[in-house]
């Protein structure tokens, strides 16, 4: 299992706990889509509150059972009594019966208009699941969808950053380009995007991976001419985040929106970074940070 896969599994487990707390349902389970188009299915991989392992590893195909119906329709579905419901097909009755489940709801995880998984909540008694329970289940699913979106963004940015760094190093080796060429500008854009995204990552391992790549991009960047500032200067992580945004040419307001901070807070971090770097303007601070080797 990759680090990303492990992180996604942790996200699903956290969503199941939120679903149980929010709905009051004693049982929750779910998983993500596996396989390519045409063979895609949801594999039940995470269980919460279950008494058996009958559901573990179950492959839910589109259209089959309650979950398959939810996937096909891309909307939540519920039944009052799973085994006798005429609203669904019954390929998974044995596994559901072994766990003793009766009333069940299923909520698809939809990311960028594509179903990425399923969350279920269930009772061991046959009774209607009201709107309140369904709304709470949907809320847990939406939180998980946002976590998956952020993971997708992180994966795409990491790939783009690594590719930009490879291209820049290759061009510099082949042509002797300096620090201001277009290839290194792409590296700097990638660095700024990664630093802005990192604070939004809840998974510590993934966040550290993003910051490690930021460090690699900084170390690989060509140095700038001129005297270096005091090597003892240390910028706080948020000061570096703000400077990375400034280096990309954004305003304080845009930096605040990107970093999830107030504009006044951004100004405070920028003033602090400028003071540490002995700079009098925003751009002087960026140049000084590059000379110090803390920005690419």
Coordinates of C-alpha atoms in Angstrom, one line a residue:
X1 CA 0.0 0.0 0.0
X2 CA 1.4 3.4 -1.0
X3 CA 1.5 6.4 1.4
X4 CA -1.4 8.0 -0.6
X5 CA -3.5 4.8 -0.3
X6 CA -2.8 4.6 3.4
X7 CA -3.9 8.3 3.7
X8 CA -7.1 7.7 1.8
X9 CA -7.9 4.7 4.0
X10 CA -7.4 6.9 7.1
X11 CA -9.7 9.6 5.5
X12 CA -12.4 6.9 5.0
X13 CA -12.1 5.7 8.6
X14 CA -12.5 9.2 9.9
X15 CA -15.5 9.8 7.7
X16 CA -17.2 6.6 9.0
X17 CA -16.7 7.8 12.6
X18 CA -18.2 11.2 11.6
X19 CA -21.1 9.4 10.0
X20 CA -21.8 7.3 13.1
X21 CA -21.6 10.3 15.4
X22 CA -23.8 12.5 13.1
X23 CA -26.5 9.9 12.3
X24 CA -26.5 7.9 15.6
X25 CA -26.3 4.7 13.4
X26 CA -24.3 2.0 15.2
X27 CA -22.8 0.5 12.0
X28 CA -20.9 2.2 9.2
X29 CA -18.7 0.9 6.4
X30 CA -17.3 2.0 3.1
X31 CA -14.6 2.1 0.5
X32 CA -13.2 3.6 -2.6
X33 CA -13.4 2.7 -6.3
X34 CA -10.8 0.3 -7.6
X35 CA -10.1 -0.8 -11.1
X36 CA -10.3 1.0 -14.4
X37 CA -13.3 2.1 -16.3
X38 CA -15.3 -0.9 -17.4
X39 CA -14.1 -3.0 -14.4
X40 CA -14.5 -0.4 -11.7
X41 CA -16.1 -1.4 -8.5
X42 CA -16.2 -0.1 -4.9
X43 CA -14.3 -2.3 -2.6
X44 CA -15.5 -2.3 1.0
X45 CA -12.3 -1.9 3.0
X46 CA -13.2 0.0 6.2
X47 CA -15.6 -1.1 8.9
X48 CA -16.8 0.7 12.0
X49 CA -19.1 -0.9 14.6
X50 CA -19.5 -4.2 12.8
X51 CA -19.6 -7.5 14.6
X52 CA -18.3 -9.7 11.8
X53 CA -16.0 -9.5 8.8
X54 CA -18.7 -10.5 6.3
X55 CA -18.7 -7.2 4.5
X56 CA -14.9 -6.8 4.5
X57 CA -13.5 -6.9 0.9
X58 CA -17.0 -7.0 -0.7
X59 CA -16.9 -5.7 -4.3
X60 CA -19.8 -3.5 -5.1
X61 CA -20.6 -3.3 -8.8
X62 CA -22.6 -0.5 -10.5
X63 CA -26.3 -1.2 -10.3
X64 CA -26.0 -4.1 -7.8
X65 CA -27.5 -3.8 -4.3
X66 CA -28.2 -0.6 -2.5
X67 CA -24.6 0.7 -3.0
X68 CA -24.5 -0.2 -6.6
X69 CA -27.8 1.7 -7.1
X70 CA -26.4 4.8 -5.3
X71 CA -23.4 4.6 -7.6
X72 CA -25.5 4.3 -10.7
X73 CA -27.7 7.2 -9.8
X74 CA -24.9 9.2 -8.2
X75 CA -27.2 10.1 -5.3
X76 CA -27.9 8.8 -1.7
X77 CA -30.3 5.8 -1.4
X78 CA -31.8 4.1 1.6
X79 CA -34.0 1.0 2.4
X80 CA -36.0 0.2 5.5
X81 CA -35.4 -3.5 5.4
X82 CA -32.5 -4.6 3.1
X83 CA -33.4 -8.2 2.7
X84 CA -37.0 -7.7 1.6
X85 CA -36.7 -4.4 -0.3
X86 CA -38.0 -4.4 -3.9
X87 CA -36.1 -1.2 -4.7
X88 CA -32.8 -3.0 -5.0
X89 CA -31.2 -6.2 -6.4
X90 CA -30.0 -8.8 -3.9
X91 CA -26.5 -9.9 -4.8
X92 CA -25.1 -9.1 -1.4
X93 CA -27.9 -10.4 0.8
X94 CA -25.8 -13.1 2.4
X95 CA -23.1 -10.7 3.6
X96 CA -25.6 -8.2 4.9
X97 CA -27.6 -10.9 6.7
X98 CA -24.5 -12.3 8.4
X99 CA -23.9 -8.9 9.9
X100 CA -27.5 -8.7 10.9
X101 CA -28.2 -5.4 9.1
X102 CA -31.8 -4.3 8.2
X103 CA -32.2 -0.5 7.6
X104 CA -29.3 0.7 5.4
X105 CA -28.4 4.0 3.7
X106 CA -25.7 4.4 1.1
X107 CA -24.1 7.7 0.0
X108 CA -21.8 7.9 -3.0
X109 CA -18.6 9.9 -2.9
X110 CA -18.6 12.2 -6.0
X111 CA -15.4 14.0 -6.9
X112 CA -15.4 16.1 -10.1
X113 CA -18.6 14.4 -11.3
X114 CA -17.1 11.0 -10.9
X115 CA -18.1 8.5 -8.2
X116 CA -15.0 7.7 -6.1
X117 CA -16.5 5.5 -3.4
X118 CA -19.3 4.8 -1.0
X119 CA -20.2 5.3 2.6
X120 CA -22.9 3.2 4.3
X121 CA -24.7 3.5 7.6
X122 CA -27.0 0.9 9.1
X123 CA -29.3 -0.4 11.8
X124 CA -29.9 -3.9 12.9
X125 CA -33.7 -3.2 13.1
X126 CA -36.1 -2.6 10.2
X127 CA -37.3 1.0 10.5
X128 CA -37.3 4.1 8.2
X129 CA -34.1 6.2 8.2
X130 CA -35.2 9.8 8.5
X131 CA -34.1 12.9 6.7
X132 CA -31.9 13.9 9.6
X133 CA -29.8 10.7 9.4
X134 CA -29.5 11.0 5.7
X135 CA -28.4 14.6 5.9
X136 CA -25.7 13.8 8.5
X137 CA -24.5 10.9 6.3
X138 CA -24.3 13.2 3.3
X139 CA -22.4 15.8 5.3
X140 CA -19.8 13.1 6.3
X141 CA -19.5 12.2 2.6
X142 CA -19.0 15.8 1.6
X143 CA -16.1 16.2 4.1
X144 CA -14.5 13.1 2.6
X145 CA -15.0 14.3 -0.9
X146 CA -13.1 17.5 0.0
X147 CA -10.3 15.5 1.5
X148 CA -10.0 13.5 -1.7
X149 CA -10.1 16.7 -3.8
X150 CA -7.1 18.1 -1.8
X151 CA -5.3 14.7 -2.2
X152 CA -5.8 14.9 -6.0
X153 CA -4.5 18.4 -6.1
X154 CA -1.5 17.5 -4.1
X155 CA -0.7 14.5 -6.4
X156 CA -1.1 16.7 -9.5
X157 CA 1.1 19.4 -8.1
X158 CA 3.8 17.0 -6.9
X159 CA 4.0 15.5 -10.4
X160 CA 4.1 18.9 -12.0
X161 CA 6.7 20.2 -9.6
X162 CA 9.0 17.2 -10.2
X163 CA 8.6 17.4 -13.9
X164 CA 9.3 21.2 -13.9
X165 CA 12.4 20.6 -11.8
X166 CA 13.7 17.9 -14.2
X167 CA 13.1 20.1 -17.2
X168 CA 14.8 23.1 -15.5
X169 CA 17.9 21.1 -14.5
X170 CA 18.1 19.6 -18.0
X171 CA 17.9 23.0 -19.7
X172 CA 20.5 24.5 -17.3
X173 CA 22.9 21.6 -18.0
X174 CA 22.4 21.8 -21.7
X175 CA 22.3 25.6 -22.2
X176 CA 23.7 27.1 -19.1
X177 CA 20.5 29.1 -18.4
X178 CA 20.6 31.3 -15.3
X179 CA 18.1 31.7 -12.5
X180 CA 15.7 33.9 -14.5
X181 CA 14.9 31.5 -17.4
X182 CA 11.4 30.3 -18.1
X183 CA 12.1 26.8 -16.9
X184 CA 13.0 28.0 -13.4
X185 CA 10.0 30.3 -13.4
X186 CA 7.8 27.2 -13.7
X187 CA 9.7 25.6 -10.8
X188 CA 9.0 28.7 -8.7
X189 CA 5.3 28.6 -9.6
X190 CA 5.2 25.0 -8.6
X191 CA 7.0 25.8 -5.3
X192 CA 4.5 28.6 -4.5
X193 CA 1.5 26.4 -5.3
X194 CA 2.8 23.5 -3.1
X195 CA 3.6 25.8 -0.1
X196 CA 0.0 27.3 -0.4
X197 CA -1.5 23.8 -0.5
X198 CA 0.5 22.2 2.3
X199 CA -1.3 23.8 5.2
X200 CA -4.6 22.5 3.9
X201 CA -3.4 18.9 4.1
X202 CA -4.7 17.1 7.2
X203 CA -2.5 14.0 6.6
X204 CA 0.9 14.7 8.3
X205 CA 2.8 12.2 6.0
X206 CA 1.4 13.8 2.8
X207 CA 2.0 17.3 4.2
X208 CA 5.7 16.4 4.9
X209 CA 6.1 15.0 1.4
X210 CA 4.9 18.3 -0.1
X211 CA 7.2 20.3 2.1
X212 CA 10.1 17.9 1.3
X213 CA 9.5 18.5 -2.4
X214 CA 9.5 22.3 -1.8
X215 CA 12.9 21.9 -0.1
X216 CA 14.2 19.9 -3.1
X217 CA 13.0 22.6 -5.5
X218 CA 14.7 25.2 -3.4
X219 CA 18.0 23.3 -3.2
X220 CA 18.0 22.6 -6.9
X221 CA 17.4 26.3 -7.9
X222 CA 20.4 28.2 -9.3
X223 CA 21.8 30.8 -6.9
X224 CA 21.3 34.5 -7.3
X225 CA 24.3 36.8 -7.6
X226 CA 25.2 39.3 -4.9
X227 CA 26.0 39.0 -1.2
X228 CA 24.0 36.6 0.9
X229 CA 22.2 37.8 4.0
X230 CA 23.1 36.7 7.5
X231 CA 23.1 32.8 7.3
X232 CA 21.6 32.8 10.8
X233 CA 18.3 34.2 9.5
X234 CA 15.5 31.7 9.9
X235 CA 12.0 32.3 8.4
X236 CA 8.9 30.8 10.0
X237 CA 6.9 28.4 7.7
X238 CA 4.1 31.0 7.3
X239 CA 6.6 33.7 6.4
X240 CA 7.9 31.4 3.7
X241 CA 4.4 30.7 2.5
X242 CA 3.7 34.4 2.1
X243 CA 7.0 35.1 0.4
X244 CA 6.3 32.2 -2.0
X245 CA 3.0 33.9 -2.9
X246 CA 4.7 37.3 -3.3
X247 CA 7.3 35.7 -5.5
X248 CA 4.5 34.6 -7.8
X249 CA 3.3 38.3 -8.2
X250 CA 0.1 38.0 -6.2
X251 CA -1.3 40.8 -4.0
X252 CA -1.7 40.5 -0.2
X253 CA -5.4 39.9 -0.7
X254 CA -4.8 37.1 -3.2
X255 CA -2.2 35.6 -0.9
X256 CA -4.6 35.7 2.0
X257 CA -7.2 33.8 0.0
X258 CA -4.8 31.2 -1.3
X259 CA -3.4 30.6 2.2
X260 CA -6.7 30.8 4.1
X261 CA -5.5 33.8 6.2
X262 CA -6.7 37.3 6.8
X263 CA -5.1 40.1 4.7
X264 CA -3.8 41.7 7.9
X265 CA -2.2 38.5 8.9
X266 CA -0.4 38.2 5.6
X267 CA 0.9 41.8 6.0
X268 CA 2.2 40.9 9.4
X269 CA 4.1 37.8 8.1
X270 CA 5.4 39.8 5.2
X271 CA 6.7 42.6 7.5
X272 CA 8.3 40.1 9.8
X273 CA 10.1 38.3 6.8
X274 CA 11.2 41.7 5.4
X275 CA 12.7 42.6 8.8
X276 CA 14.6 39.3 9.2
X277 CA 15.9 39.6 5.6
X278 CA 16.9 43.3 5.9
X279 CA 14.6 44.2 3.0
X280 CA 12.6 47.4 2.5
X281 CA 10.2 46.2 -0.3
X282 CA 8.3 43.0 -1.1
X283 CA 10.5 42.3 -4.1
X284 CA 13.7 42.9 -2.1
X285 CA 12.5 40.3 0.4
X286 CA 12.0 37.8 -2.4
X287 CA 15.4 38.4 -3.9
X288 CA 17.0 38.2 -0.4
X289 CA 15.2 35.0 0.3
X290 CA 16.4 33.5 -2.9
X291 CA 20.0 34.5 -2.1
X292 CA 19.6 33.0 1.3
X293 CA 18.6 29.7 -0.4
X294 CA 15.1 29.5 1.3
X295 CA 13.2 30.2 -2.0
X296 CA 13.9 28.7 -5.4

